[in-house]
Amino acid sequence: MSTEQPPAPAAGSAPGVDRPLDLAGIGIGPFNLSLAALAHGVPALRTAFYEQRPAFHWHPGLLIDGATIQVPFLADLVTLADPGSPWTFLQYLKAHERLFPFYVAERFHIERAEYDAYCRWVSEQLPGLHFDHRVDAVRWDHEYELFEIDFTRPGGPGDDAHAPHPTGADEEGRALGRAYARNIVLGVGTEPYVPEPLRPLADAPNVPVLHSCDYLEHRERLLATGHVTVIGSGQSGAEVFLDLLRHRPLGAEGLHWLARTPSFAPMEYSKLGLEQFSPDYTRYFHTLPEPVRDQLLPRQWQLYKGIAHETLDAIHHELYRRALHSDGWPGTVLTPGVTVRTAGRIAAARLELHLEHTEQGTRARHTTEAVVLATGYRERRVDTLLAALDPYVRRDASERPRVDADHRLVLDPMIKGSVYVQNAERHTHGVGTPDLGLAAWRSAVILNSLLAEPAYQLPSRTAFTAFGLQPSGRCGTVIGGPHLPDQRTTLAPTRT
């Protein structure tokens, strides 16, 4: 727990606070873009969203030809909260005259490239989005009871509607601006995760060890490399391995696929299994004790770290085809249950990985010429950005921020505004946190919590599964309702 005392209220005046934003978003990825799109339908709210990148792009390094998103197209930015919104995926298709081709195609899961294009279409038309604006610091002004948001942006002072009082320019000539808001929402996304043993190689210049987020940028070089090792058992690792496999010479594939998991396992995609990505399960998970949540998450890896059945089928089909048309087994090795202990360079063009097999307890050295790390992502750190607010953040036993049911950080009562988080609350809200299928629902929850009357009518029940014996939150399902017999009723005697 943080023991530092909050600073005393700031003295002086804060110009430009007469018309503060009701909500300021930091970061414009799919989740905050969803929030901005739904907020556009609430005239009572004044919002603005800031993003340091010059335009919207969603995992550009993994937009492999033919790769699809793992949720149905209905999991767009708004549909599951407001199917009548002008920002639905179907409205995007209509605007691009592709409704009938999409109807004929019967594609329930769209390609990643099309999802990226859809989001970019929304971002280019939706008002209140400010790209190329880097938020540098967030503070709470005790006198005016508002958040101060400092950012840098291109252009001269005074050219931004939400920075009416510019503060100067930085050493690079970028203008400094400030906005004021009653509430803020963090949607800064995640960053690539590189395991510790491989970090020195990944950080070294001109060493062919890269994260899968940069795959397409280096794809041609990888295809020309004699031997490539892919590390990671999730969907990204499978897609990278499949793409390399399909485009390398028959009988001379030179590919090795390593994974920590005990198998290259399929993602859980049964219908009742998918109900763990429902609002009902999210509410249930949030009510569980912290130690139970921490034990539960690692056991659910196959819900969000597994591989799509179609991708596994495609890999096996390609391997079988190559075995059929060559003199022997293809030049590939797929080894699950393996961890990388250490790694280093042994020659100008060769890398050596020291491996350990978890179940066998055996060790081996593995040489390769390039490594693609499909090792996932971690929540982006915001320590510097929120340094001024850190003394006010209430934390759990593991020093993680506490997050309430409405996706708000639990803050000291001295802070009258709210700080919402998107995709930074897996420890409190469960496996559905990074799932695109819950984006619109979470955005609606956040917006409703800001208003005296809800702007979006959300369903009271979203799953056939009742996840506990007691109701979970405001809209939980109770076991033993009027449609079920009372389990406490005395049973009639029976013969034995």
XYZ file of C-alpha atoms in Angstrom:
496
model
C 0.000 0.000 0.000
C 1.213 3.478 -0.776
C 2.069 5.429 2.356
C 2.905 8.739 0.705
C 0.539 11.528 1.699
C -1.281 13.417 -1.061
C 0.061 16.923 -1.633
C -1.811 19.910 -0.321
C -4.292 21.612 -2.663
C -2.595 23.800 -5.235
C -2.841 27.541 -4.826
C -3.392 30.088 -7.579
C -5.645 30.119 -10.571
C -6.158 27.784 -13.499
C -7.165 29.685 -16.652
C -9.505 28.077 -19.136
C -11.556 26.028 -16.680
C -14.879 27.634 -17.524
C -15.724 24.925 -20.099
C -13.880 21.770 -19.067
C -14.313 18.448 -20.803
C -16.615 15.952 -19.142
C -14.294 13.160 -20.243
C -10.781 13.200 -21.702
C -9.420 10.019 -23.242
C -5.711 9.247 -23.329
C -4.859 6.882 -26.161
C -6.942 5.990 -29.229
C -6.877 2.264 -29.745
C -9.989 0.162 -30.413
C -11.273 0.507 -26.836
C -11.095 4.283 -26.532
C -12.269 4.575 -30.129
C -15.318 2.560 -29.090
C -15.859 4.912 -26.156
C -15.510 7.971 -28.399
C -17.984 6.539 -30.917
C -20.625 5.817 -28.252
C -19.972 9.172 -26.550
C -20.723 10.845 -29.888
C -24.312 9.706 -29.399
C -24.581 11.489 -26.020
C -24.892 15.246 -26.687
C -24.797 16.025 -22.964
C -21.155 14.935 -22.744
C -18.218 17.050 -23.907
C -15.324 14.740 -24.759
C -11.928 14.738 -26.432
C -9.413 11.949 -27.036
C -5.656 12.285 -27.498
C -3.209 9.931 -29.235
C 0.527 10.382 -29.832
C 0.534 8.460 -33.127
C -0.312 10.447 -36.281
C -3.183 8.120 -37.263
C -5.037 4.995 -36.170
C -3.270 1.690 -36.789
C -4.095 -1.645 -35.172
C -1.162 -4.095 -34.937
C 0.121 -3.213 -38.427
C 2.958 -5.752 -38.167
C 0.466 -8.628 -37.895
C -1.947 -7.766 -40.689
C -0.915 -10.955 -42.461
C -2.856 -11.668 -45.627
C -5.851 -13.842 -44.736
C -5.465 -13.575 -40.935
C -8.813 -12.987 -39.237
C -9.823 -11.525 -35.906
C -10.979 -14.107 -33.371
C -14.347 -12.530 -32.616
C -17.398 -12.163 -34.914
C -17.881 -8.920 -36.832
C -20.688 -7.985 -34.400
C -17.896 -7.291 -31.901
C -17.220 -3.985 -33.605
C -16.851 -0.674 -31.797
C -20.528 -0.092 -30.987
C -23.018 -2.760 -32.135
C -23.374 -4.752 -28.903
C -24.364 -1.544 -27.081
C -26.019 0.426 -29.890
C -26.758 -1.484 -33.123
C -28.356 1.679 -34.563
C -25.143 3.704 -34.301
C -23.701 5.330 -37.443
C -20.338 3.774 -36.521
C -21.154 0.059 -36.892
C -19.160 -2.264 -39.142
C -22.240 -2.675 -41.343
C -22.405 1.106 -41.785
C -18.757 0.986 -42.849
C -19.585 -1.674 -45.440
C -22.532 0.380 -46.667
C -20.353 3.473 -47.034
C -17.898 1.453 -49.140
C -20.642 -0.295 -51.172
C -19.664 -3.742 -49.896
C -22.830 -4.767 -48.051
C -24.015 -7.199 -50.727
C -20.591 -8.807 -51.327
C -20.251 -9.252 -47.547
C -23.742 -10.763 -47.394
C -22.881 -13.249 -50.137
C -19.473 -14.048 -48.620
C -21.100 -15.139 -45.306
C -17.983 -14.149 -43.379
C -18.678 -14.109 -39.652
C -14.992 -13.528 -38.807
C -13.479 -10.718 -40.854
C -9.846 -10.252 -41.784
C -7.651 -8.210 -39.481
C -6.828 -5.826 -42.312
C -10.523 -5.059 -42.798
C -11.060 -4.523 -39.064
C -8.116 -2.099 -39.097
C -9.589 -0.292 -42.125
C -12.996 -0.077 -40.416
C -11.522 1.456 -37.259
C -9.497 3.901 -39.328
C -12.676 4.910 -41.212
C -14.353 5.706 -37.882
C -11.298 7.565 -36.581
C -11.113 9.767 -39.697
C -14.743 10.895 -39.426
C -15.470 10.973 -35.717
C -15.081 14.451 -34.194
C -13.139 15.051 -31.008
C -10.147 12.827 -31.826
C -6.726 14.472 -31.665
C -3.928 12.439 -33.221
C -0.275 13.468 -32.968
C -0.982 14.758 -29.456
C 1.297 13.227 -26.837
C -0.038 13.473 -23.286
C 2.889 14.114 -20.956
C 1.341 14.494 -17.512
C -1.975 14.400 -15.659
C -2.573 16.256 -12.394
C -5.524 17.010 -10.151
C -6.294 20.654 -9.430
C -7.814 20.702 -5.945
C -9.042 24.273 -6.163
C -11.054 23.829 -9.351
C -11.650 20.085 -8.890
C -10.505 19.259 -12.400
C -7.813 17.160 -14.038
C -5.065 19.117 -15.802
C -3.774 17.326 -18.901
C -0.507 18.550 -20.392
C 0.364 17.508 -23.934
C 2.626 18.380 -26.828
C 1.396 18.723 -30.376
C 2.526 19.966 -33.784
C 1.832 23.495 -35.013
C 1.829 26.855 -33.332
C 0.279 27.799 -30.003
C -3.455 28.263 -29.894
C -4.438 26.024 -32.819
C -6.174 23.403 -30.690
C -9.753 23.784 -29.482
C -8.977 21.993 -26.240
C -5.815 23.921 -25.466
C -7.033 27.512 -25.372
C -4.152 28.502 -23.108
C -0.894 27.275 -24.672
C 2.112 27.098 -22.391
C 4.917 27.511 -24.963
C 7.005 25.091 -27.019
C 9.398 22.249 -26.250
C 12.957 21.769 -27.485
C 11.713 20.113 -30.698
C 9.495 23.055 -31.591
C 6.271 21.249 -30.777
C 3.599 23.359 -29.108
C 2.706 22.686 -25.507
C -0.978 22.576 -24.654
C -3.229 21.953 -21.673
C -6.760 20.628 -21.376
C -9.039 20.378 -18.349
C -11.459 17.569 -17.653
C -13.773 16.380 -14.911
C -12.908 12.752 -15.668
C -10.296 10.882 -17.677
C -10.054 7.432 -19.232
C -6.796 5.616 -19.906
C -6.729 3.588 -23.093
C -3.006 3.571 -23.785
C -3.028 -0.093 -24.760
C -0.315 -2.677 -24.318
C 3.309 -3.004 -25.371
C 5.234 -5.993 -26.758
C 6.620 -8.336 -24.135
C 10.125 -9.758 -24.580
C 11.194 -12.497 -22.106
C 14.196 -11.580 -19.969
C 16.641 -14.165 -21.451
C 16.076 -12.754 -24.946
C 15.981 -9.068 -24.076
C 19.698 -8.331 -24.660
C 19.512 -9.819 -28.172
C 16.231 -8.059 -28.989
C 17.663 -4.726 -27.840
C 20.950 -5.095 -29.707
C 21.165 -3.380 -33.115
C 21.302 -5.518 -36.257
C 20.507 -8.758 -34.430
C 17.645 -10.710 -36.088
C 15.577 -11.145 -32.912
C 12.268 -9.322 -33.255
C 8.819 -9.274 -31.740
C 5.940 -10.517 -33.871
C 4.429 -7.004 -33.795
C 7.138 -6.089 -36.337
C 6.806 -9.255 -38.404
C 5.576 -7.800 -41.699
C 8.307 -5.155 -41.705
C 10.957 -7.928 -41.656
C 9.049 -10.661 -43.496
C 11.047 -10.649 -46.734
C 14.332 -10.818 -44.844
C 13.031 -13.711 -42.741
C 11.914 -15.603 -45.853
C 15.458 -15.295 -47.212
C 17.057 -16.475 -43.950
C 18.274 -20.068 -43.817
C 16.736 -21.005 -40.454
C 14.076 -19.203 -38.421
C 12.746 -20.010 -34.942
C 9.317 -18.853 -33.814
C 8.711 -18.682 -30.040
C 5.174 -18.518 -28.641
C 2.139 -20.791 -28.522
C -0.636 -18.281 -29.170
C -2.471 -17.162 -32.283
C 0.260 -14.740 -33.391
C 2.943 -17.417 -33.184
C 0.781 -19.835 -35.172
C 0.046 -17.230 -37.862
C 3.705 -16.271 -38.242
C 4.767 -19.928 -38.422
C 2.070 -20.707 -40.999
C 2.947 -17.714 -43.157
C 6.648 -18.610 -43.167
C 5.853 -22.263 -43.818
C 3.686 -21.485 -46.838
C 6.362 -19.354 -48.495
C 9.570 -21.292 -47.886
C 11.081 -23.911 -50.234
C 9.579 -27.396 -50.267
C 11.787 -29.778 -48.321
C 14.049 -26.981 -47.095
C 11.709 -25.133 -44.758
C 14.255 -24.490 -42.002
C 11.630 -23.679 -39.349
C 11.454 -24.431 -35.643
C 8.437 -23.565 -33.460
C 8.917 -23.494 -29.673
C 6.302 -22.977 -26.961
C 6.131 -23.038 -23.176
C 2.664 -24.574 -23.091
C 2.470 -28.387 -22.897
C 0.846 -28.503 -26.347
C -0.110 -26.325 -29.301
C -3.586 -26.080 -27.889
C -6.770 -24.808 -29.511
C -8.562 -21.825 -28.106
C -11.680 -22.612 -26.101
C -14.495 -21.909 -28.529
C -17.434 -23.910 -27.263
C -20.592 -21.856 -26.892
C -20.860 -22.229 -23.119
C -17.128 -21.684 -22.808
C -17.467 -18.394 -24.650
C -19.898 -17.194 -21.979
C -16.806 -16.443 -19.897
C -16.426 -13.446 -22.208
C -19.850 -12.118 -21.224
C -20.735 -9.178 -18.971
C -22.259 -11.706 -16.541
C -18.913 -13.441 -16.061
C -17.066 -10.118 -15.815
C -19.353 -9.048 -12.967
C -18.987 -12.447 -11.302
C -15.189 -12.370 -11.537
C -15.061 -8.866 -10.054
C -16.883 -10.047 -6.912
C -14.408 -12.857 -6.195
C -11.772 -12.400 -3.478
C -8.427 -11.179 -4.753
C -6.538 -14.462 -4.005
C -9.191 -16.458 -5.879
C -8.930 -14.182 -8.924
C -5.148 -14.501 -8.936
C -5.344 -18.306 -8.830
C -8.040 -18.445 -11.494
C -6.447 -16.332 -14.246
C -3.423 -18.569 -15.020
C -5.706 -21.599 -15.311
C -7.786 -19.849 -17.990
C -4.943 -19.383 -20.488
C -6.684 -21.474 -23.141
C -9.566 -19.005 -23.206
C -7.408 -16.248 -24.660
C -3.947 -17.654 -25.424
C -4.941 -20.698 -27.470
C -4.926 -21.009 -31.254
C -7.936 -20.935 -33.550
C -8.969 -24.404 -34.764
C -8.828 -23.197 -38.362
C -5.203 -22.065 -37.977
C -4.146 -25.373 -36.426
C -5.911 -27.238 -39.223
C -4.180 -25.086 -41.851
C -0.745 -25.731 -40.309
C -1.300 -29.492 -40.207
C -2.640 -29.475 -43.767
C 0.401 -27.581 -45.041
C 2.795 -29.909 -43.197
C 0.994 -32.969 -44.595
C 1.009 -31.521 -48.118
C 4.750 -30.934 -47.906
C 5.368 -34.440 -46.569
C 3.329 -35.831 -49.452
C 5.231 -33.944 -52.152
C 8.771 -34.355 -50.826
C 11.041 -37.301 -50.114
C 10.456 -37.191 -46.358
C 9.199 -35.132 -43.488
C 9.269 -31.364 -44.012
C 12.201 -29.443 -42.555
C 10.269 -28.253 -39.534
C 10.332 -29.000 -35.811
C 7.432 -28.161 -33.489
C 8.318 -28.481 -29.800
C 5.937 -27.495 -26.980
C 6.741 -27.628 -23.260
C 10.035 -25.750 -23.694
C 11.458 -22.663 -21.990
C 14.445 -20.551 -23.059
C 16.950 -20.323 -20.211
C 19.574 -18.145 -21.873
C 20.406 -16.895 -25.362
C 23.389 -15.406 -27.162
C 25.300 -15.006 -30.422
C 27.850 -17.652 -31.402
C 28.837 -16.247 -34.792
C 28.123 -13.286 -36.988
C 25.001 -14.921 -38.403
C 24.012 -17.518 -35.797
C 22.165 -17.432 -32.495
C 22.159 -20.038 -29.744
C 19.233 -20.687 -27.416
C 19.655 -22.803 -24.290
C 16.419 -24.742 -23.868
C 14.867 -26.739 -21.043
C 12.029 -29.197 -21.450
C 9.617 -28.770 -18.554
C 8.278 -32.333 -18.385
C 11.462 -34.238 -19.256
C 13.746 -32.036 -17.213
C 16.243 -32.192 -20.100
C 18.303 -29.383 -21.602
C 19.644 -28.742 -25.091
C 21.287 -26.085 -27.247
C 19.429 -24.834 -30.272
C 21.061 -22.830 -33.060
C 19.196 -20.639 -35.498
C 19.704 -17.579 -37.680
C 16.665 -15.508 -36.680
C 14.046 -15.483 -33.927
C 10.477 -14.188 -34.011
C 9.077 -13.626 -30.529
C 5.315 -14.184 -30.485
C 5.423 -13.729 -26.728
C 2.429 -11.474 -26.286
C 1.909 -8.081 -24.729
C 1.884 -6.494 -21.301
C -0.035 -3.503 -19.991
C 1.774 -0.298 -20.927
C 3.302 1.418 -17.912
C 1.890 4.843 -17.078
C 4.029 5.604 -14.020
C 5.434 8.839 -15.450
C 2.135 9.950 -16.944
C 0.234 9.478 -13.678
C 3.078 10.252 -11.266
C 1.183 13.180 -9.741
C -1.861 10.976 -9.088
C 0.018 7.983 -7.677
C -0.379 9.023 -3.995
C -4.145 8.958 -4.449
C -4.426 5.508 -6.057
C -5.640 2.744 -3.730
C -3.859 -0.571 -4.285
C -4.427 -4.230 -3.526
C -2.158 -6.634 -1.641
C 0.034 -7.021 -4.743
C 0.372 -3.240 -5.213
C -1.881 -3.255 -8.270
C -4.467 -0.476 -8.649
C -7.896 -1.377 -7.331
C -10.619 -0.998 -9.986
C -14.321 -0.800 -9.211
C -17.178 -2.462 -11.116
C -17.509 0.560 -13.442
C -13.831 0.295 -14.504
C -12.760 3.243 -12.331
C -9.574 3.367 -10.327
C -10.344 3.486 -6.617
C -8.947 6.840 -5.526
C -8.585 8.853 -2.363
C -11.845 10.775 -1.657
C -9.882 14.016 -2.105
C -10.081 13.358 -5.869
C -13.612 14.193 -6.953
C -13.139 13.154 -10.578
C -12.876 9.611 -11.923
C -10.026 7.833 -13.704
C -11.332 4.991 -15.866
C -9.149 2.282 -17.383
C -9.558 0.189 -20.521
C -7.579 -3.045 -20.921
C -5.675 -2.507 -17.686
C -7.961 -4.399 -15.295
C -7.513 -8.100 -16.025
C -6.640 -8.673 -12.366
C -10.044 -7.301 -11.317
C -12.326 -8.018 -14.314
C -10.925 -11.236 -15.768
C -10.078 -12.744 -19.140
C -12.588 -10.624 -21.051
C -10.619 -7.432 -20.342
C -8.631 -7.419 -23.633
C -11.414 -9.038 -25.659
C -12.884 -6.920 -28.463
C -16.299 -8.489 -27.844
C -16.683 -6.591 -24.563
C -15.495 -3.231 -25.900
C -18.906 -1.686 -26.614
C -20.424 -2.971 -23.376
C -17.562 -1.606 -21.257
C -17.728 1.745 -23.060
C -21.456 1.947 -22.337
C -20.874 1.093 -18.667
C -18.347 3.925 -18.406
C -20.613 6.442 -20.123
C -23.654 5.451 -18.061
C -21.674 5.923 -14.844
C -21.009 9.555 -15.855
C -24.671 10.424 -16.345
C -27.622 10.942 -14.043
C -29.725 8.782 -16.395
C -28.188 5.941 -18.445
C -27.598 6.750 -22.102
C -27.489 3.078 -23.077
C -29.870 0.386 -21.925
C -27.718 -2.618 -21.096
C -29.093 -6.149 -20.718
C -29.692 -7.445 -17.217
C -28.569 -10.924 -18.235
C -26.132 -11.998 -20.955
C -25.357 -15.688 -20.350
C -27.237 -18.938 -19.817
C -24.590 -19.922 -17.254
C -25.104 -18.784 -13.675
C -21.547 -18.379 -12.431
C -22.249 -18.435 -8.709
C -24.834 -19.229 -6.070
C -25.259 -15.551 -5.264
C -26.010 -12.650 -7.639
C -22.926 -10.931 -9.041
C -23.235 -7.159 -8.900
C -26.241 -5.140 -9.948
C -27.517 -7.471 -12.666
C -26.561 -10.916 -11.405
C -28.548 -14.111 -11.797
C -29.732 -15.883 -8.667
C -29.771 -19.655 -8.440
C -33.088 -20.977 -7.176
C -35.354 -18.312 -8.687
C -39.107 -18.735 -9.079
C -38.672 -21.109 -12.028
C -36.779 -23.623 -9.866
C -38.038 -25.692 -6.944
C -36.916 -24.621 -3.498
C -34.049 -26.936 -2.667
C -34.821 -26.567 1.034
C -38.329 -28.079 0.728
C -38.706 -31.323 2.667
C -38.801 -34.251 0.269
C -41.505 -36.928 0.421
C -40.350 -40.189 1.996
C -39.245 -42.889 -0.438
C -38.842 -46.661 -0.147
C -35.327 -47.956 0.379
